[in-house]
PDB file of C-alpha atoms in Angstrom:
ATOM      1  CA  UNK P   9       9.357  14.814  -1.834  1.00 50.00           C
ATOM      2  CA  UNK P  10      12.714  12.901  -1.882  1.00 54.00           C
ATOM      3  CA  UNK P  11      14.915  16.597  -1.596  1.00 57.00           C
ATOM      4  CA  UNK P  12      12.413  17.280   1.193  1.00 54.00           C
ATOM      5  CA  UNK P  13      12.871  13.733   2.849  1.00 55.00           C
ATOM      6  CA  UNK P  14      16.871  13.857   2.478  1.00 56.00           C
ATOM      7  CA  UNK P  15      16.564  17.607   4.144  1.00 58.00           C
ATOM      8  CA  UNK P  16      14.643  16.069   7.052  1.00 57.00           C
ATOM      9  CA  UNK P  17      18.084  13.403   7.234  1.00 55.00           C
ATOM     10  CA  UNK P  18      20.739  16.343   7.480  1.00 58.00           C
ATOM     11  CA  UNK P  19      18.904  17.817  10.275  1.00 58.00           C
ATOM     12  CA  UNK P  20      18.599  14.997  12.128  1.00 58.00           C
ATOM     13  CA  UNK P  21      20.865  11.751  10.915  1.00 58.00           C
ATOM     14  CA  UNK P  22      19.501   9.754  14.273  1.00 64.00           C
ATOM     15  CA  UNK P  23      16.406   9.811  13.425  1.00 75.00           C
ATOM     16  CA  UNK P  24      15.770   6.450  12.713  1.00 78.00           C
ATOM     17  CA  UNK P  25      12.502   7.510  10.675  1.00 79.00           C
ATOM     18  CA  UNK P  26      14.415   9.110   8.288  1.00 77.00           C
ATOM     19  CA  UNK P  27      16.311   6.140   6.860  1.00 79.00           C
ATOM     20  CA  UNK P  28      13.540   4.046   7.086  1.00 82.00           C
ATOM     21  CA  UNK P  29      12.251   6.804   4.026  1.00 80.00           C
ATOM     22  CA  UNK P  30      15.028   6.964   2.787  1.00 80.00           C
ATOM     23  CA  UNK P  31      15.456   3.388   2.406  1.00 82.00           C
ATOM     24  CA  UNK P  32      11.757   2.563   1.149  1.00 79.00           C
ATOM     25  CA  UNK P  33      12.078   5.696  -1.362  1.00 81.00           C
ATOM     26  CA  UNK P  34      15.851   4.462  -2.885  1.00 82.00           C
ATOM     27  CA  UNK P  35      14.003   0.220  -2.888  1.00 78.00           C
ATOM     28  CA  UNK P  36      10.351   1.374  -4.325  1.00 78.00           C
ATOM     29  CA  UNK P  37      10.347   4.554  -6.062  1.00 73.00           C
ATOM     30  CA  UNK P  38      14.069   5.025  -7.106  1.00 74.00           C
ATOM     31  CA  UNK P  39      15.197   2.758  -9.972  1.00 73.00           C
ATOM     32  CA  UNK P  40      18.924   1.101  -9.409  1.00 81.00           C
ATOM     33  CA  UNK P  41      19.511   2.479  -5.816  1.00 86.00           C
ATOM     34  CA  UNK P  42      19.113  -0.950  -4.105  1.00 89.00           C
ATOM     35  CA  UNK P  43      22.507  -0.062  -2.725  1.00 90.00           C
ATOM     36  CA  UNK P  44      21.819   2.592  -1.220  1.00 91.00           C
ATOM     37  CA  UNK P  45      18.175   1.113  -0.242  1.00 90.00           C
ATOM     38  CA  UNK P  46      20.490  -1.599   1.678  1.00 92.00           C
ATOM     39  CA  UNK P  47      22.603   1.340   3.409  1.00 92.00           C
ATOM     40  CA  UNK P  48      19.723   3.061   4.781  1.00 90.00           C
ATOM     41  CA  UNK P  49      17.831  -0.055   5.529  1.00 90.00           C
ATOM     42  CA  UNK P  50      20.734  -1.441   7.988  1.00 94.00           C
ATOM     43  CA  UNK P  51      21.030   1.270   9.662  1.00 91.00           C
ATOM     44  CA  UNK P  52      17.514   1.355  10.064  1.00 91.00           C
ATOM     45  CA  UNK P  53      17.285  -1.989  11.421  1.00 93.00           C
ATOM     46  CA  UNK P  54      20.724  -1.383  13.483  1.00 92.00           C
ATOM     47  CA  UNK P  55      18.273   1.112  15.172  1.00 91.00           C
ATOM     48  CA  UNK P  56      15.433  -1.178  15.580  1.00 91.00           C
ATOM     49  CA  UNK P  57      16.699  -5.105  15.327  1.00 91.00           C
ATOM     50  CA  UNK P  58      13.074  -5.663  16.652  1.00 91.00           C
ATOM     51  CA  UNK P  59      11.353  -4.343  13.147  1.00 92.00           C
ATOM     52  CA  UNK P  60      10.210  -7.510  10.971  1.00 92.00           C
ATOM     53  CA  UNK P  61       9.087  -5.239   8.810  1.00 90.00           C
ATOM     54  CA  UNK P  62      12.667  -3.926   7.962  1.00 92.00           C
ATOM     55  CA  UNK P  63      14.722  -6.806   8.045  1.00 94.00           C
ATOM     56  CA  UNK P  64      12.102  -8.460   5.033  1.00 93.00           C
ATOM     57  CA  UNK P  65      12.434  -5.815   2.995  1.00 91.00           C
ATOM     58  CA  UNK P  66      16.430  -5.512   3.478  1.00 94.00           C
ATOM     59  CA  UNK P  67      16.420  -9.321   3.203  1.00 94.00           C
ATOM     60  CA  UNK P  68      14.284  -9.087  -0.089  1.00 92.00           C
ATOM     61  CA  UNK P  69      17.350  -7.356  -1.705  1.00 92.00           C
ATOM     62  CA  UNK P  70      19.842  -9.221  -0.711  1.00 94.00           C
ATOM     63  CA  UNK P  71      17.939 -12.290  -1.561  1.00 92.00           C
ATOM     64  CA  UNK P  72      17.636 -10.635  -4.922  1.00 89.00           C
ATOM     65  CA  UNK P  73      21.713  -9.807  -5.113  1.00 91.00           C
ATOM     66  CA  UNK P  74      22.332 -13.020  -4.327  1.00 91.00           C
ATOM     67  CA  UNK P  75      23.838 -11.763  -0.361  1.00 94.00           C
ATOM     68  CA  UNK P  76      21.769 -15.477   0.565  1.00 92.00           C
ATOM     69  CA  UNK P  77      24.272 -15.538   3.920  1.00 94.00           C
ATOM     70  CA  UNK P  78      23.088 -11.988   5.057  1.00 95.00           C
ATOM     71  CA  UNK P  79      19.506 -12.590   4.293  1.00 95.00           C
ATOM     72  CA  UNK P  80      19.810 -15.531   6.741  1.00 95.00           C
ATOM     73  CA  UNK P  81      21.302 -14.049   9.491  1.00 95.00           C
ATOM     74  CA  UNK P  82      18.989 -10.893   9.309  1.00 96.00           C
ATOM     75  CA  UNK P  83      15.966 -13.430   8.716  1.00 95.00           C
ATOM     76  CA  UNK P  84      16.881 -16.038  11.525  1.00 94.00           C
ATOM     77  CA  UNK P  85      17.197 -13.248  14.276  1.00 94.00           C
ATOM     78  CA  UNK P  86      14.253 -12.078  13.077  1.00 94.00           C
ATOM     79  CA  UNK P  87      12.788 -14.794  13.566  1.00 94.00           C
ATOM     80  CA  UNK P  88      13.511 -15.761  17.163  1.00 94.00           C
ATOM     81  CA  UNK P  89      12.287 -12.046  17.969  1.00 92.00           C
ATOM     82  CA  UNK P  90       9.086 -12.699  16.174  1.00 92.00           C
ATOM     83  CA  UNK P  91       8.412 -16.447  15.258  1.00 91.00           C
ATOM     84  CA  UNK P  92       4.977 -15.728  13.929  1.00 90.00           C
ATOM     85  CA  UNK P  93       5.841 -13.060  11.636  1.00 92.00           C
ATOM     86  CA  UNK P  94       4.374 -13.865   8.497  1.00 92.00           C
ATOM     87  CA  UNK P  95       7.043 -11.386   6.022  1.00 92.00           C
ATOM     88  CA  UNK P  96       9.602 -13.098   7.617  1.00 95.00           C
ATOM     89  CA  UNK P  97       8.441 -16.371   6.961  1.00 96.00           C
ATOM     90  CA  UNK P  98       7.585 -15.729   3.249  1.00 95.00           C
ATOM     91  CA  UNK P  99      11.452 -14.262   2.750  1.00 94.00           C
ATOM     92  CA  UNK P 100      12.708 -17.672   4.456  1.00 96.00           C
ATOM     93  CA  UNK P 101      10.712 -19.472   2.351  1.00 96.00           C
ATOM     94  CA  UNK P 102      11.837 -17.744  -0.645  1.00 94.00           C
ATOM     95  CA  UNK P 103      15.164 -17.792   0.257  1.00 95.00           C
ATOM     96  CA  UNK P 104      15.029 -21.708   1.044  1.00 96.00           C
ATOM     97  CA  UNK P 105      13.600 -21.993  -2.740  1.00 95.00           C
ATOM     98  CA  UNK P 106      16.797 -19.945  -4.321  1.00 92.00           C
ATOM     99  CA  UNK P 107      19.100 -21.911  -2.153  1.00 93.00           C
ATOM    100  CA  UNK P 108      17.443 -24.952  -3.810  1.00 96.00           C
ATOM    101  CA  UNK P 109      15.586 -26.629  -0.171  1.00 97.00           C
ATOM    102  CA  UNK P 110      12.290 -27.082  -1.541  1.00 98.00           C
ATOM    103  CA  UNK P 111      10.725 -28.890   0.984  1.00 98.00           C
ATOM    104  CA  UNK P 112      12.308 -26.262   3.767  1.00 97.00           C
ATOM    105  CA  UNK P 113      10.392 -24.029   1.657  1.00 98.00           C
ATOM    106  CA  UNK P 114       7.330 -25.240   1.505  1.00 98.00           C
ATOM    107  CA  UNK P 115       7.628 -25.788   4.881  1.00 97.00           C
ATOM    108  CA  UNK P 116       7.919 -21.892   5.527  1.00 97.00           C
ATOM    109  CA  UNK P 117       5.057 -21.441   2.575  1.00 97.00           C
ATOM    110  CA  UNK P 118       2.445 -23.364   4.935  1.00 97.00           C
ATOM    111  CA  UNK P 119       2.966 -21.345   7.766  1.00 96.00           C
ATOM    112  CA  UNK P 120       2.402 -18.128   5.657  1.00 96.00           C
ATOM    113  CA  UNK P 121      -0.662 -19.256   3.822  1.00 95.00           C
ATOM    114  CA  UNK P 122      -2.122 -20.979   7.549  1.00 95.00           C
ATOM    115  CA  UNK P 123      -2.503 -17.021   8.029  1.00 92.00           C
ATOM    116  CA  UNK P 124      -2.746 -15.754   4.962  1.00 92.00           C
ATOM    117  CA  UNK P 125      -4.111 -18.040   2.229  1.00 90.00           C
ATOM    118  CA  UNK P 126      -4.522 -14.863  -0.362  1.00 92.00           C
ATOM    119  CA  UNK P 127      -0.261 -14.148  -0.031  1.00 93.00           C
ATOM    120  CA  UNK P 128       0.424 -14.678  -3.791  1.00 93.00           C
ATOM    121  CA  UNK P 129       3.824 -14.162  -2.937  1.00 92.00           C
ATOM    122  CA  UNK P 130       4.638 -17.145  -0.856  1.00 95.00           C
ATOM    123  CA  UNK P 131       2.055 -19.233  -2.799  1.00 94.00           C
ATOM    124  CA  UNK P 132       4.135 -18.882  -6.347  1.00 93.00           C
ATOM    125  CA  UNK P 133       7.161 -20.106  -4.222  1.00 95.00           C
ATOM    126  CA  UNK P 134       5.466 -22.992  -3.304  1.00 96.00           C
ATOM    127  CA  UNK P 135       4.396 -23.577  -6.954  1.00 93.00           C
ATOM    128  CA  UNK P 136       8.306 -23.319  -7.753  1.00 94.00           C
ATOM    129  CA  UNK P 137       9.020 -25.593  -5.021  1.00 96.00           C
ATOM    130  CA  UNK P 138       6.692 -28.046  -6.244  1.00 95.00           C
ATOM    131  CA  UNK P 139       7.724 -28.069  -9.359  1.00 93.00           C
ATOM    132  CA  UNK P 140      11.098 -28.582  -8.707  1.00 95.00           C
ATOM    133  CA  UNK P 141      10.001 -31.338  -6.522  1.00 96.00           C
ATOM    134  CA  UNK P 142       8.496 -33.208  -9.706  1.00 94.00           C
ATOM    135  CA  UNK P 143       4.613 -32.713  -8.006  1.00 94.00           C
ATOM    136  CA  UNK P 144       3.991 -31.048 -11.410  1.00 91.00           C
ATOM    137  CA  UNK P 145      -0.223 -31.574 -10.734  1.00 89.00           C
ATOM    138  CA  UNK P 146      -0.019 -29.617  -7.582  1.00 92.00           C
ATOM    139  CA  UNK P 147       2.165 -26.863  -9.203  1.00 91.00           C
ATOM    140  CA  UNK P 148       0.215 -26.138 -11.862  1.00 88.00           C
ATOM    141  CA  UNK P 149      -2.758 -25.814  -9.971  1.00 89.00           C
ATOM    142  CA  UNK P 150      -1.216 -23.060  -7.232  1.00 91.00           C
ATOM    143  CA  UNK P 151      -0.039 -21.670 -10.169  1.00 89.00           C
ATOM    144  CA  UNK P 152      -3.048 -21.101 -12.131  1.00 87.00           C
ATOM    145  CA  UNK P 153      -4.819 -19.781  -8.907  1.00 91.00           C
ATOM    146  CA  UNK P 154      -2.232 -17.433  -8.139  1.00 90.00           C
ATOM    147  CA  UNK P 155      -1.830 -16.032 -11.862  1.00 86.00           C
ATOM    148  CA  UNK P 156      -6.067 -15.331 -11.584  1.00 87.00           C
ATOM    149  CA  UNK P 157      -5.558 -13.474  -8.759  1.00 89.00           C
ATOM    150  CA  UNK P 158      -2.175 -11.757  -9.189  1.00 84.00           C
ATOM    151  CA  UNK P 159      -0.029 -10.790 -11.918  1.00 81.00           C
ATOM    152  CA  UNK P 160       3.376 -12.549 -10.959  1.00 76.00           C
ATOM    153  CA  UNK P 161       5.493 -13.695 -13.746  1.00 81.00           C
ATOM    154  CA  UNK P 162       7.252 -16.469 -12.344  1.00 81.00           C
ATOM    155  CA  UNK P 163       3.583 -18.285 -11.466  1.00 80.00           C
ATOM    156  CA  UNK P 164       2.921 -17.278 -15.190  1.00 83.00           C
ATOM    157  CA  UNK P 165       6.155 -19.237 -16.399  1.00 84.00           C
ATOM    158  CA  UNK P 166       5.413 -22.291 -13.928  1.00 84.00           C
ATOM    159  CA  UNK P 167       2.089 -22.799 -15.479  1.00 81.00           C
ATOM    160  CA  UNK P 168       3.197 -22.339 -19.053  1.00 84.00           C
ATOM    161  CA  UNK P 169       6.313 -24.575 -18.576  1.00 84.00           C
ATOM    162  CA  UNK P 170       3.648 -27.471 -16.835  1.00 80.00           C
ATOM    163  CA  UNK P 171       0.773 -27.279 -19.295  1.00 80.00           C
ATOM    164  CA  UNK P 172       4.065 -27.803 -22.219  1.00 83.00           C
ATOM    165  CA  UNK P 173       5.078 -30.716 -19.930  1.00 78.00           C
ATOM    166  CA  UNK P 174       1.965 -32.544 -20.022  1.00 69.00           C
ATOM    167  CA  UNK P 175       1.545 -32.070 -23.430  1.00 70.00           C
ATOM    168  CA  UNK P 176      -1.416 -29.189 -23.474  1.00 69.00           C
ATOM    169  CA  UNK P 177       0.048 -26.118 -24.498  1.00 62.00           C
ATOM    170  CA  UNK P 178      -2.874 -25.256 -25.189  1.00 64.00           C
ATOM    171  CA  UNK P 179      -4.543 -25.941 -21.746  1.00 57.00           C
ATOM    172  CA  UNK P 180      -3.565 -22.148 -20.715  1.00 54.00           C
ATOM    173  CA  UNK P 181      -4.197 -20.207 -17.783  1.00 52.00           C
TER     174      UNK P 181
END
């Protein structure tokens, strides 16, 4: 599928379609091509600044290489072109957590979960957040919801690291 989708490229390299792909096959299905994920990906969203959808996905990476200046300037346009935009929120929020503003954060994390209550994602950020914040009750128990509802193992590593904390190792998931 990839030869055939790189094919498609050649023939036409405007076609903004085909880096989308390109860029979704190199970030999900192709194992260390982030780089190249974040080629095709900007010039995807050069193509179409008004796709959320894009600029999370490129931001996710470059949140993840540690690019946190990028991600913000991709994120915050994004924003203003779609404020309600839940993906975009939940990469701001994440990328408020890395840069260690927790209560930005959580900030973001209620707007997401006012629409989506069931985004695991956002909701182990705000279990991070609120852990870092020293609210160790509340983070343990959006922890524990989100790891019996999703596998994530950063929820899974909140929880544990709280129930050691208060002295209940034992207390589990």
């Amino acid at each position: 599928i990839f030869k055939i989708h790189q094919k498609s490229f050649v023939q036409k390299p405007d076609l903004v379609q085909a880096h989308e792909l390109l860029a979704y096959l190199y970030d999900d299905k192709m194992e260390n091509m982030k780089d190249q994920a974040v080629a095709e990906y900007r010039i995807a969203l050069d193509k179409k600044p008004e796709d959320t959808n894009l600029a999370s996905r490129l931001s996710r990476i470059l949140i993840d290489q540690g690019k946190v200046e990028e991600a913000m300037s991709i994120l915050s346009r994004s924003e203003k072109l779609d404020p309600s935009s839940s993906a975009i929120q939940e990469k701001l929020a994440l990328l408020y957590s890395r840069k260690g503003e927790f209560e930005k954060a959580l900030g973001y994390v209620a707007k997401v979960v006012q629409s989506d209550s069931k985004n695991w994602t956002a909701r182990t950020v705000q279990a991070v957040c609120l852990e870092k914040l020293g609210r160790y009750d509340e983070a343990y128990a959006v922890a524990k919801e989100v790891v019996s509802n999703y596998s994530d193992n950063d929820a899974l590593a909140v929880a544990g690291r709280l129930a050691i904390r208060a002295g209940e190792p034992d207390r589990g998931i």
